[in-house]
Structures are given as structure tokens and as C-alpha cells.
Amino acid sequence: MAKIIVVTSGKGGVGKTTTSASISTGLAKHGHKTVVIDFDVGLRNLDLIMNCERRVVYDFVNVIQGEATLKQALIKDKRVETLYILPASQTRDKDALSLEGVGKVLSELAETFDYIICDSPAGIEHGALMAMHFADEAIIVTNPEISSVRDSDRILGILQSKSQRAKDGQEPVREHLLLTRYNPERVVRGEMLSVGDVEEILAIPLLGVIPESQAVLTASNQGVPVILDDSSDAGQAYEDAVARLLGEKREHRFLDTQKKGFFKRMFRG
Amino acid sequence: MSLLDYFRSKKPATASIAKERLQIIVAHERGRRDQPDYLPQLQQELIAVIRKYVQIDDDMVQVQLDKNDSCSVLELNVTLPED
């Protein structure tokens, strides 16, 4: 039985697509057959992050409307076996994702895949609701910043009341907090909310902390999910998060400031 | 922190301000989340009825539903203007 995981946040620009790309790549690297779906109709970007923008022929909406089969629309990743991408449509019709249509595509995917990762658009409009509707689990991507934390809490409320699981009275959607763009130096200086602060406010289990890292931009420039840059702190932090998602216990890393030399401390700050 | 910064006056830790503000707003919004959908309309209609007799502002009527284990209490708080 496939597991459907939505990557969501409410607020835009916190790292949903970066996270979707890395989590799906990580799951596939562990040997699980994984598909990652872009739900951001009209503002497709997962294809760029996954470096398959020039291979898009058919998209999610084409499949829903019966203009293409799933097999035609799925793009096979060139780096990791068992990873597939279903790109979003660039249509301006936001309602192109119907509830029945999305449900049908997801259940067809569930026949052959182990993991279905739904990359949600920002906001709480139709696309975001469709992305979370059928989820078994949710990764709430949050920055240590007030508007992001507040929006994450709002999204948690919607998950708990509007998802299919909530409507059916099933076991609730399993929630995971992923804190991204974390800067331990600023936390130490009292300029940034700490992991503990965000955990306390949102009160959901912590899946991982991704440090603010130059590697993320470098990776997206090249269309490489940052998890594949295993020499980078962000890449390693994503790998840890994937392992935890699969049930492994791992210590959280990159939460402390790196010790600086005497001269650097005195003169560079 | 550089040597120069060290002698400058210390800035307040803004993260704790952020945390405090968040705790308040999140608690407030969670409280509203559990309220039934009809509550805002109920409030508007109550205001309309009271206005037939007394001139009040919108924010002078507070409606809240508190759920206990066995029963729900609809709390209605009307502040009347001083004459």
C-alpha cells in the first residue's frame, strides 16, 4: 500500500519544493519506488529543481482530463532508479485539479508506487487543499520566523479538519515538522527562534532541521536535489530526515554553532 | 561577535519577543478554529436584534462557545453603552 505524503507550509518560499525534491530523491535512493507530484498549477517549478524541465510533454492536468495516460506523463529521473516526476500544468485554470480527478490519479499511482510525495503550492487555496486532501502523512516545512510559524499552525488546523482522513474519522494525518533555513549562530545571539521554541508552539514531532546553507542555491541552480550533494550540511540533514521518515532513530545535527578560531571570533564576527 | 560589537550596548533578544507574540496569536487562532461555522453569522444577527433597542458597536457583542465533556455553553457578552 502506497503512502501519500504532502509537503506543505502555508507560507511561500520556505522550501517546500526543495524539500519535496530531496525527500523523494532520498526515499528512492533507499530503494523505494517513489513519485513526486507538483500540485502548483500555473506555477510549475519542481521540474526545474529536478532538472527535467525540457522533458515535460504531458502533465498532471492532462492525465486528469484524459488527454494522456499516467505512463505518458510520468518522467523517469535520470539519476536515481525508481524515482518519477509528475509535473504540474501551466494552465491558468486553477480548478483544473478536481477532487475526483486527483483521487483517481493517486489511487492509480498507489498500485505501483511505495511513496507518493505531493508538493503543495503556497497558500490555503484549491491547489493546496487538493495536495493535502488524500495525505497519510504531512511534512510541515517551517522557517524559524513568525509568519511562517503562524501559517504552519493554520495549515495544521486545516489538515486536522479538511483532509479525507479527518472527514472519514480515520486515524489523523501523521504530522512532521521540518525546520528549514536554520541558523544556529543567530539562535545563540537571540535573534532567531530556536528549534525548541518552534516545537513548543506547533507541538508536533520534529522530523529534521535543515541548516541555512549555500549548498541549497548551488544545487537548485544546477537542478540537483540538494540531498545528492552529500558533502553539504543541508544534504546530510535531508538524508537524516529521510532516514527518520523511514523509522530510523537519528540524532539531530547542525543545531549548534561551529566553533570559530580566536582571530575569526575577534575580528570577523 | 567582534571586539567592536562587544563594547557596543547589547541589543535585546528579539527571538523571545517573537516567541511571546506567536504564543498569543496561535492560542487565539486555535480557539477560534474549534468554533462552529455558524458563529459569526449568529453574532451578526444578535447585533442586529440588539440594535433595534440599543445603539451598540459591532465589537460590543462577544459570542463564544465553550465545550465541556457533557454540554456546550454559548456565552454571550453584551457591553451596553453608557448614557
Coordinates of C-alpha atoms in Angstrom, one line a residue:
Chain A
M1 CA 0.0 0.0 0.0
A2 CA 1.4 3.3 -1.0
K3 CA 2.0 6.0 1.5
I4 CA 0.9 9.5 0.4
I5 CA 2.9 12.3 2.0
V6 CA 2.1 16.0 1.5
V7 CA 4.8 18.6 1.7
T8 CA 3.1 21.8 2.8
S9 CA 3.6 25.1 4.8
G10 CA 1.0 27.7 4.1
K11 CA 3.7 30.4 3.6
G12 CA 5.6 30.6 0.3
G13 CA 9.3 30.5 -0.2
V14 CA 10.1 28.4 2.9
G15 CA 11.4 25.4 0.9
K16 CA 8.5 23.1 0.0
T17 CA 9.8 22.3 -3.5
T18 CA 13.4 21.9 -2.3
T19 CA 12.1 19.6 0.4
S20 CA 9.8 17.6 -2.0
A21 CA 12.7 17.1 -4.4
S22 CA 15.1 16.0 -1.7
I23 CA 12.7 13.8 0.3
S24 CA 11.5 12.0 -2.8
T25 CA 15.1 11.5 -4.1
G26 CA 16.1 10.2 -0.7
L27 CA 13.3 7.7 -0.5
A28 CA 14.1 6.5 -4.0
K29 CA 17.8 6.2 -3.1
H30 CA 16.7 3.9 -0.2
G31 CA 15.1 1.6 -2.9
H32 CA 11.5 2.7 -2.6
K33 CA 9.6 3.3 -5.8
T34 CA 8.7 7.0 -5.4
V35 CA 6.7 9.5 -7.4
V36 CA 6.8 13.3 -6.7
I37 CA 3.8 15.3 -7.9
D38 CA 3.8 19.1 -8.4
F39 CA 0.4 20.5 -7.4
D40 CA 1.3 24.1 -8.1
V41 CA -0.9 24.5 -11.2
G42 CA 0.2 27.6 -13.2
L43 CA 3.5 28.0 -11.4
R44 CA 5.3 24.8 -12.1
N45 CA 8.8 24.6 -10.7
L46 CA 9.5 21.1 -9.4
D47 CA 10.6 20.2 -12.9
L48 CA 13.4 22.9 -12.7
I49 CA 14.6 21.7 -9.3
M50 CA 14.6 18.1 -10.6
N51 CA 16.3 19.1 -13.9
C52 CA 13.6 17.6 -16.2
E53 CA 12.0 20.9 -17.4
R54 CA 12.9 20.1 -21.0
R55 CA 11.4 16.6 -20.9
V56 CA 7.9 17.7 -19.9
V57 CA 5.4 16.6 -22.6
Y58 CA 2.2 15.9 -20.7
D59 CA 1.3 17.0 -17.2
F60 CA -0.9 16.2 -14.2
V61 CA -4.0 18.1 -15.6
N62 CA -3.6 16.3 -19.0
V63 CA -3.8 13.0 -17.1
I64 CA -6.9 14.1 -15.1
Q65 CA -8.7 15.3 -18.2
G66 CA -7.9 12.0 -20.0
E67 CA -5.6 13.7 -22.7
A68 CA -2.7 11.5 -21.7
T69 CA -2.1 8.3 -19.7
L70 CA -0.1 8.3 -16.5
K71 CA 2.6 6.3 -18.3
Q72 CA 3.0 9.1 -20.9
A73 CA 3.1 11.9 -18.3
L74 CA 5.5 10.4 -15.7
I75 CA 9.1 11.5 -16.2
K76 CA 11.7 9.0 -15.1
D77 CA 14.6 10.6 -13.1
K78 CA 18.0 10.2 -14.8
R79 CA 20.0 9.9 -11.6
V80 CA 18.0 7.7 -9.2
E81 CA 16.3 4.4 -10.3
T82 CA 12.7 4.1 -9.0
L83 CA 12.1 7.9 -9.0
Y84 CA 9.4 9.5 -11.1
I85 CA 8.2 13.1 -11.5
L86 CA 4.6 14.2 -12.4
P87 CA 4.8 17.8 -13.4
A88 CA 2.2 20.5 -12.8
S89 CA 0.3 22.0 -15.7
Q90 CA 1.0 25.6 -16.7
T91 CA -2.7 26.3 -17.3
R92 CA -4.2 29.3 -15.7
D93 CA -7.4 27.4 -14.7
K94 CA -6.8 26.7 -11.1
D95 CA -9.8 24.5 -10.8
A96 CA -8.3 22.0 -13.3
L97 CA -7.5 19.8 -10.4
S98 CA -10.8 18.2 -9.4
L99 CA -11.2 16.2 -6.3
E100 CA -12.3 13.1 -8.2
G101 CA -9.6 13.5 -10.7
V102 CA -6.8 13.8 -8.2
G103 CA -8.2 10.9 -6.2
K104 CA -8.3 8.7 -9.3
V105 CA -4.7 9.6 -10.3
L106 CA -3.5 8.9 -6.8
S107 CA -5.2 5.6 -6.5
E108 CA -3.8 4.5 -9.9
L109 CA -0.3 5.6 -8.7
A110 CA -0.8 3.7 -5.4
E111 CA -1.0 0.5 -7.3
T112 CA 2.7 0.6 -8.4
F113 CA 4.4 3.1 -6.1
D114 CA 5.6 2.8 -2.4
Y115 CA 5.6 6.6 -1.8
I116 CA 3.7 9.4 -3.4
I117 CA 5.0 12.9 -2.4
C118 CA 2.7 15.8 -3.1
D119 CA 4.4 19.1 -3.4
S120 CA 1.8 21.7 -2.3
P121 CA 1.5 25.2 -3.6
A122 CA 1.7 28.0 -1.1
G123 CA -1.5 29.4 0.4
I124 CA -4.7 27.7 1.5
E125 CA -6.5 27.8 -1.8
H126 CA -7.7 25.0 -4.0
G127 CA -4.4 23.6 -5.1
A128 CA -3.1 23.4 -1.5
L129 CA -6.3 21.7 -0.4
M130 CA -6.0 19.2 -3.2
A131 CA -2.4 18.4 -2.3
M132 CA -3.3 17.6 1.3
H133 CA -6.7 16.0 0.8
F134 CA -5.6 12.4 0.4
A135 CA -2.5 12.5 2.6
D136 CA -1.5 9.8 5.1
E137 CA 1.4 11.9 6.4
A138 CA 2.3 15.6 6.2
I139 CA 5.7 17.3 6.3
I140 CA 5.2 20.9 7.5
V141 CA 8.0 23.0 6.2
T142 CA 8.6 25.9 8.5
N143 CA 11.2 28.7 8.8
P144 CA 12.2 30.0 12.3
E145 CA 10.3 33.2 11.6
I146 CA 6.9 34.4 12.9
S147 CA 4.8 34.5 9.8
S148 CA 6.0 31.0 8.7
V149 CA 5.2 29.5 12.2
R150 CA 1.8 31.1 12.3
D151 CA 0.9 29.9 8.8
S152 CA 2.2 26.4 9.7
D153 CA -0.2 26.3 12.6
R154 CA -3.0 27.4 10.3
I155 CA -2.2 24.6 7.9
L156 CA -2.2 22.1 10.7
G157 CA -5.7 23.1 11.6
I158 CA -6.8 22.6 8.0
L159 CA -5.2 19.2 7.9
Q160 CA -7.0 18.2 11.1
S161 CA -10.4 19.3 9.8
K162 CA -10.5 19.1 6.0
S163 CA -8.4 16.1 5.0
Q164 CA -10.1 12.9 3.8
R165 CA -8.8 11.1 7.0
A166 CA -10.5 13.8 9.1
K167 CA -13.7 13.5 7.2
D168 CA -13.8 9.7 7.4
G169 CA -13.0 9.8 11.1
Q170 CA -9.9 7.7 10.4
E171 CA -6.6 7.9 12.3
P172 CA -5.4 11.5 11.8
V173 CA -2.8 12.6 9.3
R174 CA 0.6 12.0 10.8
E175 CA 2.4 15.3 11.1
H176 CA 6.1 16.0 10.9
L177 CA 7.9 19.3 11.5
L178 CA 10.7 20.2 9.2
L179 CA 12.5 23.3 10.2
T180 CA 14.5 24.8 7.3
R181 CA 16.9 27.8 6.9
Y182 CA 18.0 27.3 10.5
N183 CA 20.9 29.5 11.6
P184 CA 22.4 28.4 14.9
E185 CA 24.6 31.5 15.2
R186 CA 21.6 33.7 15.1
V187 CA 19.7 31.5 17.6
V188 CA 22.7 31.8 20.0
R189 CA 22.6 35.6 19.7
G190 CA 18.9 35.6 20.5
E191 CA 17.9 36.8 17.0
M192 CA 16.1 33.7 15.8
L193 CA 13.5 31.3 17.2
S194 CA 15.2 28.1 18.3
V195 CA 14.1 24.6 17.3
G196 CA 12.8 24.2 20.8
D197 CA 10.7 27.4 20.5
V198 CA 9.1 26.3 17.2
E199 CA 8.5 22.7 18.6
E200 CA 6.8 24.2 21.7
I201 CA 4.5 26.4 19.7
L202 CA 3.5 24.0 16.9
A203 CA 3.6 20.9 19.2
I204 CA 4.2 18.3 16.5
P205 CA 7.1 15.8 16.3
L206 CA 10.4 17.1 14.7
L207 CA 11.4 15.3 11.5
G208 CA 14.6 17.4 10.9
V209 CA 16.4 20.7 10.9
I210 CA 17.9 21.9 7.7
P211 CA 20.6 24.5 8.3
E212 CA 20.6 27.7 6.2
S213 CA 23.1 26.7 3.5
Q214 CA 24.7 28.0 0.4
A215 CA 24.5 24.4 -1.0
V216 CA 20.7 24.8 -1.5
L217 CA 21.0 27.6 -4.1
T218 CA 24.0 25.9 -5.7
A219 CA 22.0 22.7 -6.1
S220 CA 18.9 24.4 -7.4
N221 CA 21.0 26.4 -9.9
Q222 CA 22.0 23.0 -11.4
G223 CA 18.8 21.2 -11.0
V224 CA 20.2 18.7 -8.5
P225 CA 18.2 17.9 -5.4
V226 CA 20.4 19.1 -2.5
I227 CA 20.3 15.6 -0.9
L228 CA 22.5 14.4 -3.7
D229 CA 25.2 16.8 -2.5
D230 CA 26.2 14.5 0.3
S231 CA 29.2 16.7 1.3
S232 CA 26.9 19.6 2.2
D233 CA 25.3 20.1 5.6
A234 CA 21.9 20.6 4.1
G235 CA 22.3 17.4 2.0
Q236 CA 23.2 15.4 5.1
A237 CA 20.4 17.0 7.1
Y238 CA 17.9 15.9 4.4
E239 CA 19.4 12.4 4.4
D240 CA 18.9 12.2 8.2
A241 CA 15.3 13.4 7.7
V242 CA 14.6 10.7 5.2
A243 CA 16.1 8.0 7.4
R244 CA 13.8 9.2 10.3
L245 CA 10.8 9.2 8.0
L246 CA 11.6 5.5 7.3
G247 CA 11.6 4.8 11.1
E248 CA 15.3 5.1 11.9
K249 CA 16.4 6.9 15.1
R250 CA 19.0 9.6 14.3
E251 CA 20.4 12.4 16.4
H252 CA 19.6 15.9 15.1
R253 CA 22.7 17.6 13.7
F254 CA 23.7 21.1 12.8
L255 CA 21.9 22.6 15.7
D256 CA 25.0 24.1 17.3
T257 CA 27.3 26.9 16.2
Q258 CA 30.6 25.8 14.7
K259 CA 33.5 26.8 16.9
K260 CA 35.5 29.6 15.4
G261 CA 39.1 30.3 15.8
F262 CA 40.3 33.0 18.1
F263 CA 41.1 35.5 15.3
K264 CA 37.9 34.9 13.5
R265 CA 35.9 35.5 16.7
M266 CA 37.7 38.7 17.5
F267 CA 37.8 40.4 14.1
R268 CA 35.3 38.9 11.7
G269 CA 32.2 38.1 13.8
Chain B
M1 CA 30.7 38.8 17.9
S2 CA 33.6 41.0 17.0
L3 CA 35.6 43.1 19.5
L4 CA 33.8 46.3 18.4
D5 CA 30.4 44.8 18.9
Y6 CA 31.4 43.6 22.3
F7 CA 31.7 47.1 23.6
R8 CA 28.5 48.3 22.0
S9 CA 25.4 48.2 24.1
K10 CA 23.7 44.8 23.9
K11 CA 20.6 44.6 21.7
P12 CA 17.5 42.9 23.3
A13 CA 17.0 39.3 22.2
T14 CA 14.2 39.7 19.7
A15 CA 13.6 35.9 19.4
S16 CA 11.9 35.9 22.8
I17 CA 9.6 38.8 21.6
A18 CA 8.8 36.7 18.5
K19 CA 8.0 33.6 20.6
E20 CA 5.8 35.5 23.0
R21 CA 3.8 37.2 20.2
L22 CA 3.5 33.8 18.4
Q23 CA 2.2 32.0 21.5
I24 CA -0.5 34.6 22.0
I25 CA -1.7 34.8 18.4
V26 CA -1.5 31.0 17.9
A27 CA -3.5 30.3 21.1
H28 CA -6.1 32.9 20.0
E29 CA -6.5 31.4 16.5
R30 CA -6.7 27.9 17.8
G31 CA -9.5 28.9 20.0
R32 CA -11.4 30.2 17.0
R33 CA -10.6 27.1 14.9
D34 CA -12.8 24.9 17.1
Q35 CA -15.8 27.2 16.9
P36 CA -18.7 26.2 14.7
D37 CA -19.1 27.8 11.3
Y38 CA -22.4 29.5 12.2
L39 CA -20.9 31.6 15.0
P40 CA -20.0 34.7 13.0
Q41 CA -23.5 34.9 11.4
L42 CA -25.1 34.3 14.8
Q43 CA -23.1 37.2 16.2
Q44 CA -24.2 39.5 13.3
E45 CA -27.9 38.6 13.8
L46 CA -27.7 39.1 17.5
I47 CA -26.1 42.5 17.0
A48 CA -29.0 43.4 14.6
V49 CA -31.6 42.4 17.1
I50 CA -30.0 44.3 20.0
R51 CA -29.6 47.4 17.7
K52 CA -33.4 47.6 17.4
Y53 CA -33.4 48.7 21.1
V54 CA -29.9 49.9 21.9
Q55 CA -27.2 51.5 19.7
I56 CA -24.2 49.3 20.0
D57 CA -21.0 48.8 18.0
D58 CA -20.0 45.6 16.4
D59 CA -17.3 44.8 18.9
M60 CA -19.6 45.3 21.9
V61 CA -21.0 41.8 21.4
Q62 CA -18.8 38.8 22.1
V63 CA -20.1 35.3 21.3
Q64 CA -18.2 32.2 22.3
L65 CA -19.0 28.5 22.5
D66 CA -17.3 26.6 25.3
K67 CA -17.4 22.8 25.1
N68 CA -17.3 20.7 28.2
D69 CA -17.5 16.9 28.4
S70 CA -21.2 16.7 28.7
C71 CA -22.6 20.0 27.4
S72 CA -21.7 23.1 25.4
V73 CA -22.2 26.6 26.8
L74 CA -23.0 29.5 24.5
E75 CA -21.6 32.6 26.2
L76 CA -23.0 35.9 25.1
N77 CA -21.4 39.1 26.3
V78 CA -23.0 42.4 25.5
T79 CA -21.5 45.7 26.6
L80 CA -24.1 48.4 26.7
P81 CA -23.0 52.0 26.1
E82 CA -23.2 54.4 29.0
D83 CA -25.9 57.0 28.6

